[in-house]
Amino acid sequence: MGERGPAPKSVPTFPELTCHSVDDFHVLNSREQQRYAISQEDIDIYEREVIPSWKGRTMRERIFGHIQQLDFLNEPEAAEKPEELKAMDISCDAAIVFAERHAGLADKMAVDETNADRKNELKKIAKVCRRVPANAPRNFREAIQMYWFVHLGTITELNGWDAMNTGHFDQHLTPFYENEIAAGTLTREEAKELISCFWIKVNNHPAPSKVGITACESGTYNDFTITNIGGVKPDGTGGVSEVSFLMLEIIEELHILQPGNSVHISRFTPDRFLKAACKVIRQGHGYPSVFNPDVYIREMA
């Protein structure tokens, strides 16, 4: 559940970071590749309300102004640390409120729904959204939804063009998967469908182009999100699980731009996983990329 904007492939601007000009929007509307459809009404509102409101107050302007005033000899950091923790607390509360809004909408939709299966699905959605991210996830579905809410919060607040990555997502999900498979509350196909939905959600999220010359020339559309698969666990043992194989199957079947993917092949990696990864790579889509944790872990030590 959840989108960055009002619909898939929609994205907000971030005037508090760097405020677009009217010319920027006309450029985005008319560039030859990967145009952004921005209505004249939205441009007029931006010119009339947003630009005047943020003039001189954007983070870009404040950062440059702050740098000029820094006292590197006498300015202590101690006073800044409590403020940072306070900001983190506020951000966590915001993520919880965001999830609760989705729960409320799902409940409202369930009241009017006549299809019994869809009604039950909406009730389940509401239950999950009230559980996470306010509390620790208890099952596979909650774990994926919790990550997605946190990811949405990060890219919505930051306009993250700088790779907000899932890390070793298969390793994070494996305990939930194995527990539910053993309990009979989840099937392999259900887990695969949930991960596929997550993949599609990631691919649905564009990033707004930066201002000025970048708005004209940048060809980037999607956010950058990399998922690492396989590798080794923190305790040094092999990190490949059945979830790792599920992810390779999804990559092979969906053929979508994001999330980007990489397989991590160590001395602990079973040959079966290496062959499955090669089967995907030979399709010629350019992914997943391949890394060797035996080398990069030693280099980082």
PDB file of C-alpha atoms in Angstrom:
ATOM      1  CA  MET A   1       0.000   0.000   0.000  1.00  0.00           C
ATOM      2  CA  GLY A   2       1.134   3.528  -0.727  1.00  0.00           C
ATOM      3  CA  GLU A   3       2.398   5.675  -3.574  1.00  0.00           C
ATOM      4  CA  ARG A   4       4.836   8.554  -3.622  1.00  0.00           C
ATOM      5  CA  GLY A   5       2.333  10.743  -5.462  1.00  0.00           C
ATOM      6  CA  PRO A   6      -1.409  10.657  -6.188  1.00  0.00           C
ATOM      7  CA  ALA A   7      -0.982   7.770  -8.660  1.00  0.00           C
ATOM      8  CA  PRO A   8       1.681   5.397 -10.025  1.00  0.00           C
ATOM      9  CA  LYS A   9       4.357   7.196 -12.024  1.00  0.00           C
ATOM     10  CA  SER A  10       3.440  10.482 -10.286  1.00  0.00           C
ATOM     11  CA  VAL A  11       5.911  12.388  -8.156  1.00  0.00           C
ATOM     12  CA  PRO A  12       5.885  15.557  -6.033  1.00  0.00           C
ATOM     13  CA  THR A  13       8.414  18.318  -6.412  1.00  0.00           C
ATOM     14  CA  PHE A  14      10.626  19.359  -3.536  1.00  0.00           C
ATOM     15  CA  PRO A  15      10.670  23.177  -3.311  1.00  0.00           C
ATOM     16  CA  GLU A  16      12.115  23.001   0.201  1.00  0.00           C
ATOM     17  CA  LEU A  17      15.276  21.467  -1.322  1.00  0.00           C
ATOM     18  CA  THR A  18      15.687  23.288  -4.621  1.00  0.00           C
ATOM     19  CA  CYS A  19      12.716  25.220  -5.944  1.00  0.00           C
ATOM     20  CA  HIS A  20      11.897  24.738  -9.629  1.00  0.00           C
ATOM     21  CA  SER A  21      11.271  27.786 -11.755  1.00  0.00           C
ATOM     22  CA  VAL A  22       8.417  28.151 -14.235  1.00  0.00           C
ATOM     23  CA  ASP A  23      10.962  27.735 -17.025  1.00  0.00           C
ATOM     24  CA  ASP A  24      12.078  24.430 -15.467  1.00  0.00           C
ATOM     25  CA  PHE A  25       8.532  23.071 -15.715  1.00  0.00           C
ATOM     26  CA  HIS A  26       8.158  24.111 -19.339  1.00  0.00           C
ATOM     27  CA  VAL A  27      11.452  22.351 -20.064  1.00  0.00           C
ATOM     28  CA  LEU A  28      10.282  19.187 -18.297  1.00  0.00           C
ATOM     29  CA  ASN A  29       7.028  19.293 -20.261  1.00  0.00           C
ATOM     30  CA  SER A  30       8.742  19.614 -23.622  1.00  0.00           C
ATOM     31  CA  ARG A  31      12.020  17.702 -23.530  1.00  0.00           C
ATOM     32  CA  GLU A  32      12.340  14.980 -26.164  1.00  0.00           C
ATOM     33  CA  GLN A  33      12.888  12.019 -23.856  1.00  0.00           C
ATOM     34  CA  GLN A  34      10.984  11.109 -20.687  1.00  0.00           C
ATOM     35  CA  ARG A  35       8.781  14.157 -20.475  1.00  0.00           C
ATOM     36  CA  TYR A  36       6.911  15.029 -17.274  1.00  0.00           C
ATOM     37  CA  ALA A  37       3.240  15.890 -17.797  1.00  0.00           C
ATOM     38  CA  ILE A  38       2.731  19.048 -15.721  1.00  0.00           C
ATOM     39  CA  SER A  39      -0.546  20.894 -16.164  1.00  0.00           C
ATOM     40  CA  GLN A  40      -0.656  24.631 -16.704  1.00  0.00           C
ATOM     41  CA  GLU A  41      -2.883  24.887 -13.642  1.00  0.00           C
ATOM     42  CA  ASP A  42      -0.149  23.312 -11.489  1.00  0.00           C
ATOM     43  CA  ILE A  43       2.466  25.601 -13.007  1.00  0.00           C
ATOM     44  CA  ASP A  44       0.288  28.646 -12.266  1.00  0.00           C
ATOM     45  CA  ILE A  45      -0.165  27.562  -8.650  1.00  0.00           C
ATOM     46  CA  TYR A  46       3.558  26.985  -8.331  1.00  0.00           C
ATOM     47  CA  GLU A  47       4.343  30.438  -9.719  1.00  0.00           C
ATOM     48  CA  ARG A  48       1.703  32.168  -7.617  1.00  0.00           C
ATOM     49  CA  GLU A  49       2.133  30.362  -4.281  1.00  0.00           C
ATOM     50  CA  VAL A  50       5.034  27.934  -4.042  1.00  0.00           C
ATOM     51  CA  ILE A  51       7.913  29.931  -5.505  1.00  0.00           C
ATOM     52  CA  PRO A  52       7.207  33.118  -3.476  1.00  0.00           C
ATOM     53  CA  SER A  53       6.742  31.056  -0.311  1.00  0.00           C
ATOM     54  CA  TRP A  54      10.097  29.294  -0.602  1.00  0.00           C
ATOM     55  CA  LYS A  55      12.206  32.115  -2.010  1.00  0.00           C
ATOM     56  CA  GLY A  56      15.267  32.491   0.209  1.00  0.00           C
ATOM     57  CA  ARG A  57      14.149  29.603   2.441  1.00  0.00           C
ATOM     58  CA  THR A  58      15.155  26.499   0.496  1.00  0.00           C
ATOM     59  CA  MET A  59      17.689  24.086   1.947  1.00  0.00           C
ATOM     60  CA  ARG A  60      20.036  24.865  -0.911  1.00  0.00           C
ATOM     61  CA  GLU A  61      19.960  28.588  -0.120  1.00  0.00           C
ATOM     62  CA  ARG A  62      20.215  28.028   3.617  1.00  0.00           C
ATOM     63  CA  ILE A  63      23.139  25.634   3.287  1.00  0.00           C
ATOM     64  CA  PHE A  64      25.134  28.056   1.182  1.00  0.00           C
ATOM     65  CA  GLY A  65      24.273  30.901   3.552  1.00  0.00           C
ATOM     66  CA  HIS A  66      25.162  28.787   6.614  1.00  0.00           C
ATOM     67  CA  ILE A  67      28.507  27.753   5.151  1.00  0.00           C
ATOM     68  CA  GLN A  68      29.484  31.403   4.809  1.00  0.00           C
ATOM     69  CA  GLN A  69      28.727  32.035   8.484  1.00  0.00           C
ATOM     70  CA  LEU A  70      30.345  28.954  10.042  1.00  0.00           C
ATOM     71  CA  ASP A  71      32.788  29.482  12.907  1.00  0.00           C
ATOM     72  CA  PHE A  72      34.997  26.413  12.660  1.00  0.00           C
ATOM     73  CA  LEU A  73      36.993  27.341  15.760  1.00  0.00           C
ATOM     74  CA  ASN A  74      34.313  28.151  18.303  1.00  0.00           C
ATOM     75  CA  GLU A  75      31.083  26.456  17.235  1.00  0.00           C
ATOM     76  CA  PRO A  76      30.425  23.304  19.367  1.00  0.00           C
ATOM     77  CA  GLU A  77      28.450  20.321  18.100  1.00  0.00           C
ATOM     78  CA  ALA A  78      26.931  19.396  21.432  1.00  0.00           C
ATOM     79  CA  ALA A  79      23.881  21.647  21.047  1.00  0.00           C
ATOM     80  CA  GLU A  80      23.064  20.150  17.654  1.00  0.00           C
ATOM     81  CA  LYS A  81      22.824  16.504  18.768  1.00  0.00           C
ATOM     82  CA  PRO A  82      19.589  16.793  20.819  1.00  0.00           C
ATOM     83  CA  GLU A  83      17.972  18.634  17.938  1.00  0.00           C
ATOM     84  CA  GLU A  84      18.934  15.840  15.563  1.00  0.00           C
ATOM     85  CA  LEU A  85      17.412  13.210  17.863  1.00  0.00           C
ATOM     86  CA  LYS A  86      14.248  15.288  18.160  1.00  0.00           C
ATOM     87  CA  ALA A  87      14.022  15.472  14.374  1.00  0.00           C
ATOM     88  CA  MET A  88      14.413  11.690  14.127  1.00  0.00           C
ATOM     89  CA  ASP A  89      11.574  11.209  16.624  1.00  0.00           C
ATOM     90  CA  ILE A  90       9.310  13.524  14.630  1.00  0.00           C
ATOM     91  CA  SER A  91      10.148  11.645  11.421  1.00  0.00           C
ATOM     92  CA  CYS A  92       9.264   8.295  13.000  1.00  0.00           C
ATOM     93  CA  ASP A  93       5.923   9.675  14.164  1.00  0.00           C
ATOM     94  CA  ALA A  94       5.265  10.939  10.636  1.00  0.00           C
ATOM     95  CA  ALA A  95       5.826   7.463   9.177  1.00  0.00           C
ATOM     96  CA  ILE A  96       3.332   6.005  11.655  1.00  0.00           C
ATOM     97  CA  VAL A  97       0.713   8.648  10.823  1.00  0.00           C
ATOM     98  CA  PHE A  98       1.265   7.984   7.125  1.00  0.00           C
ATOM     99  CA  ALA A  99       0.556   4.280   7.627  1.00  0.00           C
ATOM    100  CA  GLU A 100      -2.509   4.973   9.758  1.00  0.00           C
ATOM    101  CA  ARG A 101      -3.958   7.136   6.991  1.00  0.00           C
ATOM    102  CA  HIS A 102      -3.751   4.155   4.655  1.00  0.00           C
ATOM    103  CA  ALA A 103      -5.395   1.964   7.279  1.00  0.00           C
ATOM    104  CA  GLY A 104      -8.248   4.433   7.598  1.00  0.00           C
ATOM    105  CA  LEU A 105      -8.748   4.578   3.845  1.00  0.00           C
ATOM    106  CA  ALA A 106      -8.757   0.776   3.582  1.00  0.00           C
ATOM    107  CA  ASP A 107     -11.394   0.565   6.324  1.00  0.00           C
ATOM    108  CA  LYS A 108     -13.530   3.154   4.547  1.00  0.00           C
ATOM    109  CA  MET A 109     -13.233   1.309   1.238  1.00  0.00           C
ATOM    110  CA  ALA A 110     -14.135  -1.997   2.921  1.00  0.00           C
ATOM    111  CA  VAL A 111     -17.442  -0.571   4.163  1.00  0.00           C
ATOM    112  CA  ASP A 112     -18.610   0.149   0.622  1.00  0.00           C
ATOM    113  CA  GLU A 113     -17.106  -2.977  -0.983  1.00  0.00           C
ATOM    114  CA  THR A 114     -19.614  -5.619  -2.119  1.00  0.00           C
ATOM    115  CA  ASN A 115     -17.132  -8.268  -3.248  1.00  0.00           C
ATOM    116  CA  ALA A 116     -16.406 -10.474  -0.240  1.00  0.00           C
ATOM    117  CA  ASP A 117     -12.837 -11.337  -1.258  1.00  0.00           C
ATOM    118  CA  ARG A 118     -11.932  -7.710  -1.854  1.00  0.00           C
ATOM    119  CA  LYS A 119     -13.596  -6.666   1.421  1.00  0.00           C
ATOM    120  CA  ASN A 120     -11.483  -9.184   3.340  1.00  0.00           C
ATOM    121  CA  GLU A 121      -8.384  -8.019   1.491  1.00  0.00           C
ATOM    122  CA  LEU A 122      -9.065  -4.393   2.460  1.00  0.00           C
ATOM    123  CA  LYS A 123      -9.576  -5.384   6.090  1.00  0.00           C
ATOM    124  CA  LYS A 124      -6.251  -7.236   6.015  1.00  0.00           C
ATOM    125  CA  ILE A 125      -4.572  -4.169   4.515  1.00  0.00           C
ATOM    126  CA  ALA A 126      -5.961  -1.975   7.284  1.00  0.00           C
ATOM    127  CA  LYS A 127      -4.745  -4.418   9.936  1.00  0.00           C
ATOM    128  CA  VAL A 128      -1.238  -4.527   8.468  1.00  0.00           C
ATOM    129  CA  CYS A 129      -1.002  -0.736   8.149  1.00  0.00           C
ATOM    130  CA  ARG A 130      -1.966  -0.312  11.800  1.00  0.00           C
ATOM    131  CA  ARG A 131       0.702  -2.786  12.830  1.00  0.00           C
ATOM    132  CA  VAL A 132       3.672  -1.407  10.899  1.00  0.00           C
ATOM    133  CA  PRO A 133       5.784   0.651  11.060  1.00  0.00           C
ATOM    134  CA  ALA A 134       4.537   1.494  14.572  1.00  0.00           C
ATOM    135  CA  ASN A 135       5.475  -2.009  15.744  1.00  0.00           C
ATOM    136  CA  ALA A 136       7.865  -4.765  14.749  1.00  0.00           C
ATOM    137  CA  PRO A 137       6.566  -6.924  11.875  1.00  0.00           C
ATOM    138  CA  ARG A 138       5.350 -10.408  12.809  1.00  0.00           C
ATOM    139  CA  ASN A 139       5.105 -12.030   9.386  1.00  0.00           C
ATOM    140  CA  PHE A 140       6.271 -11.873   5.786  1.00  0.00           C
ATOM    141  CA  ARG A 141       3.599  -9.437   4.569  1.00  0.00           C
ATOM    142  CA  GLU A 142       4.135  -7.054   7.473  1.00  0.00           C
ATOM    143  CA  ALA A 143       7.904  -7.120   6.967  1.00  0.00           C
ATOM    144  CA  ILE A 144       7.605  -6.091   3.316  1.00  0.00           C
ATOM    145  CA  GLN A 145       4.996  -3.420   4.081  1.00  0.00           C
ATOM    146  CA  MET A 146       7.105  -1.977   6.893  1.00  0.00           C
ATOM    147  CA  TYR A 147      10.117  -1.667   4.636  1.00  0.00           C
ATOM    148  CA  TRP A 148       7.990  -0.021   1.939  1.00  0.00           C
ATOM    149  CA  PHE A 149       6.570   2.616   4.295  1.00  0.00           C
ATOM    150  CA  VAL A 150      10.070   3.474   5.511  1.00  0.00           C
ATOM    151  CA  HIS A 151      11.364   3.574   1.934  1.00  0.00           C
ATOM    152  CA  LEU A 152       8.485   5.840   0.910  1.00  0.00           C
ATOM    153  CA  GLY A 153       9.191   8.145   3.816  1.00  0.00           C
ATOM    154  CA  THR A 154      12.839   8.431   2.837  1.00  0.00           C
ATOM    155  CA  ILE A 155      12.362   9.147  -0.863  1.00  0.00           C
ATOM    156  CA  THR A 156       9.364  11.421  -0.293  1.00  0.00           C
ATOM    157  CA  GLU A 157      11.212  13.572   2.224  1.00  0.00           C
ATOM    158  CA  LEU A 158      14.547  13.598   0.460  1.00  0.00           C
ATOM    159  CA  ASN A 159      13.923  13.166  -3.282  1.00  0.00           C
ATOM    160  CA  GLY A 160      16.492  10.427  -3.077  1.00  0.00           C
ATOM    161  CA  TRP A 161      18.341  10.153  -6.339  1.00  0.00           C
ATOM    162  CA  ASP A 162      21.206   8.619  -4.426  1.00  0.00           C
ATOM    163  CA  ALA A 163      20.128   4.967  -4.180  1.00  0.00           C
ATOM    164  CA  MET A 164      17.931   4.236  -1.177  1.00  0.00           C
ATOM    165  CA  ASN A 165      18.718   0.543  -1.204  1.00  0.00           C
ATOM    166  CA  THR A 166      17.060  -2.493   0.325  1.00  0.00           C
ATOM    167  CA  GLY A 167      20.387  -4.094   1.141  1.00  0.00           C
ATOM    168  CA  HIS A 168      20.268  -7.887   1.511  1.00  0.00           C
ATOM    169  CA  PHE A 169      16.484  -7.963   1.309  1.00  0.00           C
ATOM    170  CA  ASP A 170      16.421 -11.739   0.964  1.00  0.00           C
ATOM    171  CA  GLN A 171      18.295 -12.143   4.248  1.00  0.00           C
ATOM    172  CA  HIS A 172      15.940  -9.718   6.017  1.00  0.00           C
ATOM    173  CA  LEU A 173      12.859 -11.609   4.810  1.00  0.00           C
ATOM    174  CA  THR A 174      14.125 -15.162   5.230  1.00  0.00           C
ATOM    175  CA  PRO A 175      13.254 -15.617   8.948  1.00  0.00           C
ATOM    176  CA  PHE A 176       9.672 -14.476   8.306  1.00  0.00           C
ATOM    177  CA  TYR A 177       9.413 -16.717   5.244  1.00  0.00           C
ATOM    178  CA  GLU A 178      10.768 -19.818   6.943  1.00  0.00           C
ATOM    179  CA  ASN A 179       8.609 -19.368  10.051  1.00  0.00           C
ATOM    180  CA  GLU A 180       5.429 -18.961   8.022  1.00  0.00           C
ATOM    181  CA  ILE A 181       6.200 -21.825   5.648  1.00  0.00           C
ATOM    182  CA  ALA A 182       6.734 -24.082   8.664  1.00  0.00           C
ATOM    183  CA  ALA A 183       3.500 -22.856  10.267  1.00  0.00           C
ATOM    184  CA  GLY A 184       1.505 -23.272   7.059  1.00  0.00           C
ATOM    185  CA  THR A 185       0.376 -19.618   7.026  1.00  0.00           C
ATOM    186  CA  LEU A 186       2.212 -18.754   3.784  1.00  0.00           C
ATOM    187  CA  THR A 187       2.881 -20.576   0.529  1.00  0.00           C
ATOM    188  CA  ARG A 188       5.823 -20.118  -1.794  1.00  0.00           C
ATOM    189  CA  GLU A 189       3.583 -18.637  -4.497  1.00  0.00           C
ATOM    190  CA  GLU A 190       2.002 -16.181  -2.048  1.00  0.00           C
ATOM    191  CA  ALA A 191       5.447 -15.023  -0.970  1.00  0.00           C
ATOM    192  CA  LYS A 192       6.508 -14.653  -4.585  1.00  0.00           C
ATOM    193  CA  GLU A 193       3.434 -12.556  -5.357  1.00  0.00           C
ATOM    194  CA  LEU A 194       4.124 -10.237  -2.417  1.00  0.00           C
ATOM    195  CA  ILE A 195       7.738  -9.692  -3.472  1.00  0.00           C
ATOM    196  CA  SER A 196       6.582  -9.130  -7.062  1.00  0.00           C
ATOM    197  CA  CYS A 197       4.176  -6.442  -5.840  1.00  0.00           C
ATOM    198  CA  PHE A 198       7.080  -4.820  -4.005  1.00  0.00           C
ATOM    199  CA  TRP A 199       9.191  -4.898  -7.184  1.00  0.00           C
ATOM    200  CA  ILE A 200       6.386  -3.201  -9.130  1.00  0.00           C
ATOM    201  CA  LYS A 201       5.948  -0.568  -6.417  1.00  0.00           C
ATOM    202  CA  VAL A 202       9.624   0.345  -6.612  1.00  0.00           C
ATOM    203  CA  ASN A 203       9.443   0.561 -10.408  1.00  0.00           C
ATOM    204  CA  ASN A 204       6.394   2.855 -10.212  1.00  0.00           C
ATOM    205  CA  HIS A 205       8.307   5.687  -8.552  1.00  0.00           C
ATOM    206  CA  PRO A 206       9.927   8.344 -10.709  1.00  0.00           C
ATOM    207  CA  ALA A 207      12.175  11.077  -9.404  1.00  0.00           C
ATOM    208  CA  PRO A 208      11.698  14.726 -10.402  1.00  0.00           C
ATOM    209  CA  SER A 209      14.526  16.148 -12.435  1.00  0.00           C
ATOM    210  CA  LYS A 210      16.759  18.738 -10.838  1.00  0.00           C
ATOM    211  CA  VAL A 211      16.463  22.377 -11.753  1.00  0.00           C
ATOM    212  CA  GLY A 212      18.094  24.442 -14.482  1.00  0.00           C
ATOM    213  CA  ILE A 213      20.230  22.732 -17.100  1.00  0.00           C
ATOM    214  CA  THR A 214      19.687  19.320 -15.473  1.00  0.00           C
ATOM    215  CA  ALA A 215      15.941  19.621 -16.034  1.00  0.00           C
ATOM    216  CA  CYS A 216      16.672  19.906 -19.752  1.00  0.00           C
ATOM    217  CA  GLU A 217      19.341  17.248 -20.152  1.00  0.00           C
ATOM    218  CA  SER A 218      18.773  14.600 -17.490  1.00  0.00           C
ATOM    219  CA  GLY A 219      17.353  11.342 -18.799  1.00  0.00           C
ATOM    220  CA  THR A 220      16.738   9.732 -15.421  1.00  0.00           C
ATOM    221  CA  TYR A 221      13.189   8.789 -14.578  1.00  0.00           C
ATOM    222  CA  ASN A 222      13.112   6.122 -11.859  1.00  0.00           C
ATOM    223  CA  ASP A 223      14.627   6.334  -8.424  1.00  0.00           C
ATOM    224  CA  PHE A 224      17.686   4.146  -7.991  1.00  0.00           C
ATOM    225  CA  THR A 225      17.089   1.150  -5.709  1.00  0.00           C
ATOM    226  CA  ILE A 226      19.478  -1.797  -5.550  1.00  0.00           C
ATOM    227  CA  THR A 227      18.626  -5.159  -4.005  1.00  0.00           C
ATOM    228  CA  ASN A 228      21.511  -7.431  -3.021  1.00  0.00           C
ATOM    229  CA  ILE A 229      20.834 -11.167  -3.262  1.00  0.00           C
ATOM    230  CA  GLY A 230      22.847 -13.992  -1.712  1.00  0.00           C
ATOM    231  CA  GLY A 231      26.265 -13.218  -0.259  1.00  0.00           C
ATOM    232  CA  VAL A 232      27.096 -13.945   3.349  1.00  0.00           C
ATOM    233  CA  LYS A 233      25.354 -13.303   6.644  1.00  0.00           C
ATOM    234  CA  PRO A 234      26.810 -11.128   9.423  1.00  0.00           C
ATOM    235  CA  ASP A 235      28.053 -14.284  11.160  1.00  0.00           C
ATOM    236  CA  GLY A 236      30.093 -15.231   8.070  1.00  0.00           C
ATOM    237  CA  THR A 237      27.911 -18.095   6.853  1.00  0.00           C
ATOM    238  CA  GLY A 238      26.228 -18.319   3.475  1.00  0.00           C
ATOM    239  CA  GLY A 239      23.314 -15.946   2.896  1.00  0.00           C
ATOM    240  CA  VAL A 240      21.453 -17.793   0.135  1.00  0.00           C
ATOM    241  CA  SER A 241      17.937 -18.952   0.999  1.00  0.00           C
ATOM    242  CA  GLU A 242      14.732 -19.919  -0.776  1.00  0.00           C
ATOM    243  CA  VAL A 243      13.830 -16.218  -0.796  1.00  0.00           C
ATOM    244  CA  SER A 244      16.984 -15.594  -2.847  1.00  0.00           C
ATOM    245  CA  PHE A 245      15.719 -18.003  -5.507  1.00  0.00           C
ATOM    246  CA  LEU A 246      12.273 -16.376  -5.438  1.00  0.00           C
ATOM    247  CA  MET A 247      13.863 -13.016  -6.189  1.00  0.00           C
ATOM    248  CA  LEU A 248      15.831 -14.404  -9.134  1.00  0.00           C
ATOM    249  CA  GLU A 249      12.627 -15.877 -10.567  1.00  0.00           C
ATOM    250  CA  ILE A 250      10.882 -12.513 -10.222  1.00  0.00           C
ATOM    251  CA  ILE A 251      13.745 -10.684 -11.952  1.00  0.00           C
ATOM    252  CA  GLU A 252      13.577 -13.163 -14.826  1.00  0.00           C
ATOM    253  CA  GLU A 253       9.805 -12.889 -15.194  1.00  0.00           C
ATOM    254  CA  LEU A 254       9.071  -9.182 -14.694  1.00  0.00           C
ATOM    255  CA  HIS A 255      11.808  -7.507 -16.786  1.00  0.00           C
ATOM    256  CA  ILE A 256      11.388  -4.082 -15.160  1.00  0.00           C
ATOM    257  CA  LEU A 257      13.914  -1.303 -14.721  1.00  0.00           C
ATOM    258  CA  GLN A 258      13.791  -1.036 -10.941  1.00  0.00           C
ATOM    259  CA  PRO A 259      14.771  -2.260  -8.471  1.00  0.00           C
ATOM    260  CA  GLY A 260      18.251  -2.893  -9.754  1.00  0.00           C
ATOM    261  CA  ASN A 261      19.687  -6.195  -8.582  1.00  0.00           C
ATOM    262  CA  SER A 262      23.023  -7.739  -7.759  1.00  0.00           C
ATOM    263  CA  VAL A 263      23.993 -11.283  -6.832  1.00  0.00           C
ATOM    264  CA  HIS A 264      26.810 -11.831  -4.355  1.00  0.00           C
ATOM    265  CA  ILE A 265      28.781 -14.997  -4.991  1.00  0.00           C
ATOM    266  CA  SER A 266      31.035 -16.224  -2.164  1.00  0.00           C
ATOM    267  CA  ARG A 267      32.813 -19.472  -1.373  1.00  0.00           C
ATOM    268  CA  PHE A 268      29.668 -20.463   0.550  1.00  0.00           C
ATOM    269  CA  THR A 269      27.337 -19.962  -2.405  1.00  0.00           C
ATOM    270  CA  PRO A 270      25.734 -23.199  -3.641  1.00  0.00           C
ATOM    271  CA  ASP A 271      26.235 -24.018  -7.305  1.00  0.00           C
ATOM    272  CA  ARG A 272      22.465 -24.169  -7.746  1.00  0.00           C
ATOM    273  CA  PHE A 273      22.184 -20.464  -6.917  1.00  0.00           C
ATOM    274  CA  LEU A 274      25.070 -19.506  -9.211  1.00  0.00           C
ATOM    275  CA  LYS A 275      23.441 -21.401 -12.098  1.00  0.00           C
ATOM    276  CA  ALA A 276      20.076 -19.756 -11.386  1.00  0.00           C
ATOM    277  CA  ALA A 277      21.726 -16.320 -11.448  1.00  0.00           C
ATOM    278  CA  CYS A 278      23.511 -17.112 -14.738  1.00  0.00           C
ATOM    279  CA  LYS A 279      20.177 -18.202 -16.227  1.00  0.00           C
ATOM    280  CA  VAL A 280      18.827 -14.695 -15.544  1.00  0.00           C
ATOM    281  CA  ILE A 281      21.983 -12.908 -16.682  1.00  0.00           C
ATOM    282  CA  ARG A 282      22.084 -14.722 -20.040  1.00  0.00           C
ATOM    283  CA  GLN A 283      18.781 -13.087 -21.010  1.00  0.00           C
ATOM    284  CA  GLY A 284      20.894 -10.033 -21.825  1.00  0.00           C
ATOM    285  CA  HIS A 285      19.080  -7.388 -19.766  1.00  0.00           C
ATOM    286  CA  GLY A 286      22.288  -6.287 -18.064  1.00  0.00           C
ATOM    287  CA  TYR A 287      21.345  -7.483 -14.600  1.00  0.00           C
ATOM    288  CA  PRO A 288      21.825  -8.767 -12.038  1.00  0.00           C
ATOM    289  CA  SER A 289      25.363  -7.554 -11.587  1.00  0.00           C
ATOM    290  CA  VAL A 290      27.822  -9.846  -9.786  1.00  0.00           C
ATOM    291  CA  PHE A 291      29.984  -9.166  -6.729  1.00  0.00           C
ATOM    292  CA  ASN A 292      32.365 -11.270  -4.665  1.00  0.00           C
ATOM    293  CA  PRO A 293      31.944 -10.716  -0.900  1.00  0.00           C
ATOM    294  CA  ASP A 294      35.030 -12.818  -0.173  1.00  0.00           C
ATOM    295  CA  VAL A 295      37.040  -9.947  -1.625  1.00  0.00           C
ATOM    296  CA  TYR A 296      35.124  -6.857  -0.570  1.00  0.00           C
ATOM    297  CA  ILE A 297      34.597  -8.034   3.029  1.00  0.00           C
ATOM    298  CA  ARG A 298      38.332  -8.618   3.361  1.00  0.00           C
ATOM    299  CA  GLU A 299      39.035  -5.182   1.899  1.00  0.00           C
ATOM    300  CA  MET A 300      36.649  -3.544   4.387  1.00  0.00           C
ATOM    301  CA  ALA A 301      38.132  -5.348   7.414  1.00  0.00           C
TER     302      ALA A 301
END
